[in-house]
Short mmCIF file of C-alpha atoms in Angstrom, two decimals:
data_model
loop_
_atom_site.label_atom_id
_atom_site.label_comp_id
_atom_site.label_asym_id
_atom_site.label_seq_id
_atom_site.Cartn_x
_atom_site.Cartn_y
_atom_site.Cartn_z
CA MET A 95 164.29 140.91 157.98
CA ALA A 96 165.74 138.27 160.29
CA GLU A 97 163.50 135.75 162.05
CA ASN A 98 164.21 135.53 165.78
CA ILE A 99 164.76 131.93 166.87
CA LYS A 100 165.49 130.84 170.44
CA VAL A 101 167.93 127.94 170.39
CA ASP A 102 169.55 125.53 172.84
CA ILE A 103 173.17 124.40 172.81
CA ARG A 104 173.46 120.62 172.63
CA SER A 105 176.34 118.48 173.79
CA ASP A 106 174.98 115.01 173.03
CA PHE A 107 175.25 113.51 169.57
CA GLY A 108 174.36 110.40 167.61
CA LYS A 109 171.31 109.08 165.78
CA GLY A 110 169.52 108.11 168.98
CA PHE A 111 169.86 111.59 170.45
CA ALA A 112 168.79 113.17 167.16
CA ARG A 113 165.66 111.01 167.13
CA ARG A 114 164.84 112.05 170.70
CA MET A 115 165.25 115.70 169.72
CA ARG A 116 162.87 115.32 166.81
CA ALA A 117 160.38 113.58 169.09
CA GLU A 118 160.54 116.75 171.23
CA SER A 119 159.84 118.88 168.11
CA LYS A 120 163.42 120.13 167.87
CA ILE A 121 165.83 120.11 164.94
CA PRO A 122 169.56 119.28 165.27
CA ALA A 123 171.69 122.01 163.71
CA VAL A 124 175.29 123.14 163.42
CA LEU A 125 176.39 126.80 163.35
CA TYR A 126 179.72 127.70 161.75
CA GLY A 127 181.61 130.46 159.96
CA HIS A 128 183.98 133.40 160.47
CA GLY A 129 186.71 131.14 161.79
CA THR A 130 184.72 130.01 164.82
CA GLU A 131 184.46 126.47 166.12
CA PRO A 132 181.22 124.78 165.03
CA VAL A 133 178.45 125.06 167.62
CA HIS A 134 175.83 122.32 167.83
CA LEU A 135 172.32 123.61 168.43
CA ALA A 136 168.74 122.47 168.89
CA LEU A 137 166.16 124.59 167.04
CA PRO A 138 162.39 124.72 167.67
CA TYR A 139 160.79 122.78 164.83
CA HIS A 140 157.71 124.89 164.06
CA ALA A 141 159.36 128.33 164.02
CA THR A 142 162.36 127.04 162.08
CA ALA A 143 160.24 125.19 159.52
CA LEU A 144 158.24 128.36 158.85
CA ALA A 145 161.43 130.36 158.30
CA ALA A 146 162.93 127.61 156.13
CA ARG A 147 160.12 127.94 153.59
CA HIS A 148 162.11 130.89 152.20
CA SER A 149 165.39 130.22 150.41
CA ASN A 150 168.52 131.46 152.22
CA ALA A 151 166.39 132.45 155.22
CA LEU A 152 168.08 134.91 157.59
CA LEU A 153 167.81 134.00 161.28
CA GLU A 154 168.74 135.87 164.43
CA LEU A 155 169.69 133.16 166.89
CA GLU A 156 169.13 133.78 170.58
CA ILE A 157 171.82 131.60 172.16
CA PRO A 158 171.89 130.96 175.93
CA ASN A 159 174.71 132.82 177.74
CA ALA A 160 176.02 134.31 174.50
CA GLU A 161 175.42 137.18 172.12
CA ASN A 162 172.83 136.76 169.40
CA GLU A 163 174.19 135.56 166.06
CA LEU A 164 172.91 136.30 162.57
CA ALA A 165 172.96 133.26 160.31
CA ILE A 166 171.54 132.04 157.03
CA ILE A 167 170.30 128.55 156.32
CA LYS A 168 172.89 126.96 154.03
CA ASP A 169 171.67 123.39 153.90
CA ILE A 170 168.60 121.41 154.95
CA GLN A 171 168.49 117.63 155.20
CA ARG A 172 164.97 116.21 154.84
CA HIS A 173 163.40 112.81 155.23
CA PRO A 174 163.08 111.34 151.71
CA LEU A 175 159.42 110.41 152.16
CA SER A 176 157.85 112.71 154.75
CA ARG A 177 160.06 115.71 153.81
CA ASP A 178 160.36 116.52 157.52
CA ILE A 179 163.49 118.48 158.41
CA LEU A 180 166.19 116.22 159.88
CA HIS A 181 169.16 118.60 160.18
CA ILE A 182 170.15 122.17 159.30
CA ASP A 183 173.50 123.83 158.57
CA LEU A 184 173.70 127.51 159.56
CA LEU A 185 176.31 129.98 158.32
CA ILE A 186 177.22 132.96 160.52
CA VAL A 187 176.95 136.30 158.69
CA LYS A 188 177.74 139.87 159.70
CA ARG A 189 175.98 143.11 158.88
CA GLY A 190 177.39 144.67 155.70
CA GLU A 191 178.93 141.39 154.61
CA LYS A 192 178.39 139.88 151.16
CA VAL A 193 177.84 136.14 150.88
CA GLU A 194 177.69 133.75 147.96
CA VAL A 195 174.29 132.07 147.67
CA ASP A 196 172.23 130.08 145.19
CA ILE A 197 168.94 131.79 144.34
CA PRO A 198 166.07 129.91 142.63
CA VAL A 199 164.73 131.11 139.28
CA THR A 200 161.02 131.95 138.95
CA VAL A 201 159.25 132.60 135.64
CA GLU A 202 156.36 135.05 135.34
CA GLY A 203 154.22 136.08 132.39
CA GLU A 204 153.19 134.13 129.29
CA PRO A 205 155.04 133.90 125.97
CA GLN A 206 153.08 134.17 122.73
CA SER A 207 151.11 130.97 122.06
CA PRO A 208 151.91 128.23 121.21
CA ALA A 209 155.37 128.84 122.67
CA VAL A 210 156.23 127.94 126.27
CA ALA A 211 159.01 128.97 128.64
CA VAL A 212 161.57 126.27 129.43
CA VAL A 213 163.75 126.82 132.52
CA ASP A 214 167.24 125.57 131.68
CA ILE A 215 168.89 126.18 135.08
CA GLN A 216 166.97 126.19 138.33
CA GLU A 217 169.29 128.44 140.37
CA ILE A 218 171.60 131.42 139.88
CA THR A 219 174.66 131.94 142.09
CA LEU A 220 175.05 135.49 143.39
CA LEU A 221 177.25 137.50 145.72
CA ALA A 222 174.82 139.62 147.71
CA ASP A 223 174.37 141.56 150.96
CA ALA A 224 173.73 139.03 153.71
CA LEU A 225 170.87 141.09 155.14
CA SER A 226 168.99 141.58 151.87
CA LEU A 227 169.25 138.32 149.98
CA PRO A 228 166.65 137.95 147.22
CA GLU A 229 164.25 135.06 147.76
CA HIS A 230 164.15 134.33 144.03
CA ILE A 231 165.17 135.76 140.67
CA VAL A 232 162.18 136.67 138.49
CA VAL A 233 162.43 136.13 134.73
CA ASN A 234 159.62 137.86 132.83
CA VAL A 235 158.67 136.06 129.60
CA GLU A 236 155.52 138.06 128.80
CA GLY A 237 155.12 138.35 125.02
CA LYS A 238 158.30 136.44 124.21
CA VAL A 239 158.29 134.41 120.99
CA GLU A 240 159.81 131.14 119.84
CA GLY A 241 163.59 131.38 119.71
CA ASP A 242 163.92 134.06 122.39
CA ALA A 243 166.42 133.28 125.15
CA ILE A 244 167.35 134.83 128.48
CA TYR A 245 170.92 134.37 129.69
CA ALA A 246 172.34 134.85 133.18
CA GLY A 247 173.98 138.08 132.08
CA ASP A 248 170.59 139.48 131.01
CA LEU A 249 169.07 139.31 134.50
CA ASP A 250 168.34 142.36 136.65
CA LEU A 251 170.11 141.57 139.92
CA GLY A 252 169.96 144.95 141.63
CA ASP A 253 173.00 145.42 143.88
CA ALA A 254 173.95 141.74 143.77
CA GLU A 255 176.89 140.47 141.72
CA LEU A 256 176.53 137.56 139.31
CA VAL A 257 178.77 134.56 140.05
CA THR A 258 177.18 132.18 137.54
CA ASP A 259 178.70 132.36 134.04
CA PRO A 260 176.81 135.20 132.26
CA GLU A 261 176.64 133.04 129.11
CA PHE A 262 174.59 130.34 130.85
CA LEU A 263 171.13 129.93 129.33
CA VAL A 264 168.49 130.48 132.01
CA VAL A 265 165.16 130.39 130.13
CA SER A 266 164.43 129.55 126.49
CA ILE A 267 161.19 130.04 124.58
CA GLN A 268 160.19 126.98 122.58
CA VAL A 269 157.20 125.54 120.77
CA PRO A 270 156.52 122.00 122.01
CA GLN A 271 157.08 119.35 119.36
CA VAL A 272 154.05 117.12 118.84
CA ASP A 273 154.46 113.65 117.33
CA GLU A 274 152.01 113.29 114.43
CA ALA A 275 151.29 109.74 115.59
CA ASP A 276 149.94 111.17 118.85
CA LEU A 277 147.41 113.19 116.89
CA GLU A 278 145.86 110.09 115.33
CA THR A 279 143.12 108.64 117.49
CA PRO A 280 142.54 104.87 117.23
CA GLY A 281 139.46 104.26 115.15
CA SER A 282 139.57 107.70 113.56
CA GLU A 283 139.52 106.23 110.03
CA ASP A 284 136.49 104.10 110.89
CA ASP A 285 134.78 107.19 112.28
CA GLU A 286 135.47 109.06 109.05
CA GLU A 287 134.08 106.20 106.95
CA ALA A 288 130.96 105.98 109.12
CA ALA A 289 130.44 109.72 108.75
CA GLU A 290 130.80 109.45 104.97
CA ASP A 291 128.31 106.56 104.83
CA ALA A 292 125.83 108.51 106.94
CA ALA A 293 126.21 111.52 104.66
CA GLU A 294 125.63 109.38 101.57
CA GLU A 295 122.52 107.78 103.09
CA SER A 296 121.20 111.20 104.01
CA SER A 297 121.87 112.43 100.49
CA GLU A 298 120.09 109.43 98.96
CA GLY A 299 117.11 110.00 101.23
CA ASP A 300 116.86 113.60 100.10
CA ASP A 301 116.89 112.53 96.44
CA GLU A 302 113.94 110.19 96.86
#
């Protein structure tokens, strides 16, 4: 379901203007697609940030003096430290249209101990209905054992089409390798000797 976002059209540009917009709790954005000229917008920060928590979020943009547009978030630029949103790219989509998107991989379930699930690629590229894009692709590893592997072609994608090479390894089940040196605790030999001495003393005391 699309999130309704009221937007403003902006005509000023530059870093100074962008900073002023952010000070007013607005996000600079550009809307493009379907052969149209790019439109520069200002989005309300709070509502947009909430929607942007979901990958490939679908927005219905209420544009002044124009028809509403459906768009998906294609790219988000964030501040490297605060992670605040600095800029957003929006792609126009139409009802019934299929779009190519990258969908994150999520693992659920637990493989048989001591094996663990290792995610080999973080995202899968799909061609999917613009109005029903999956938020993530779930890979179930419940009961899997060491050596098991899940490839892109093994995934249940519903009505979506796989764009990623089906031979790409998505999740592998492995047993972590432990260095024997890591298992040795400093002073462990001394502890063993002390324990042996204590046992001998105890034994001698019992014999007396």
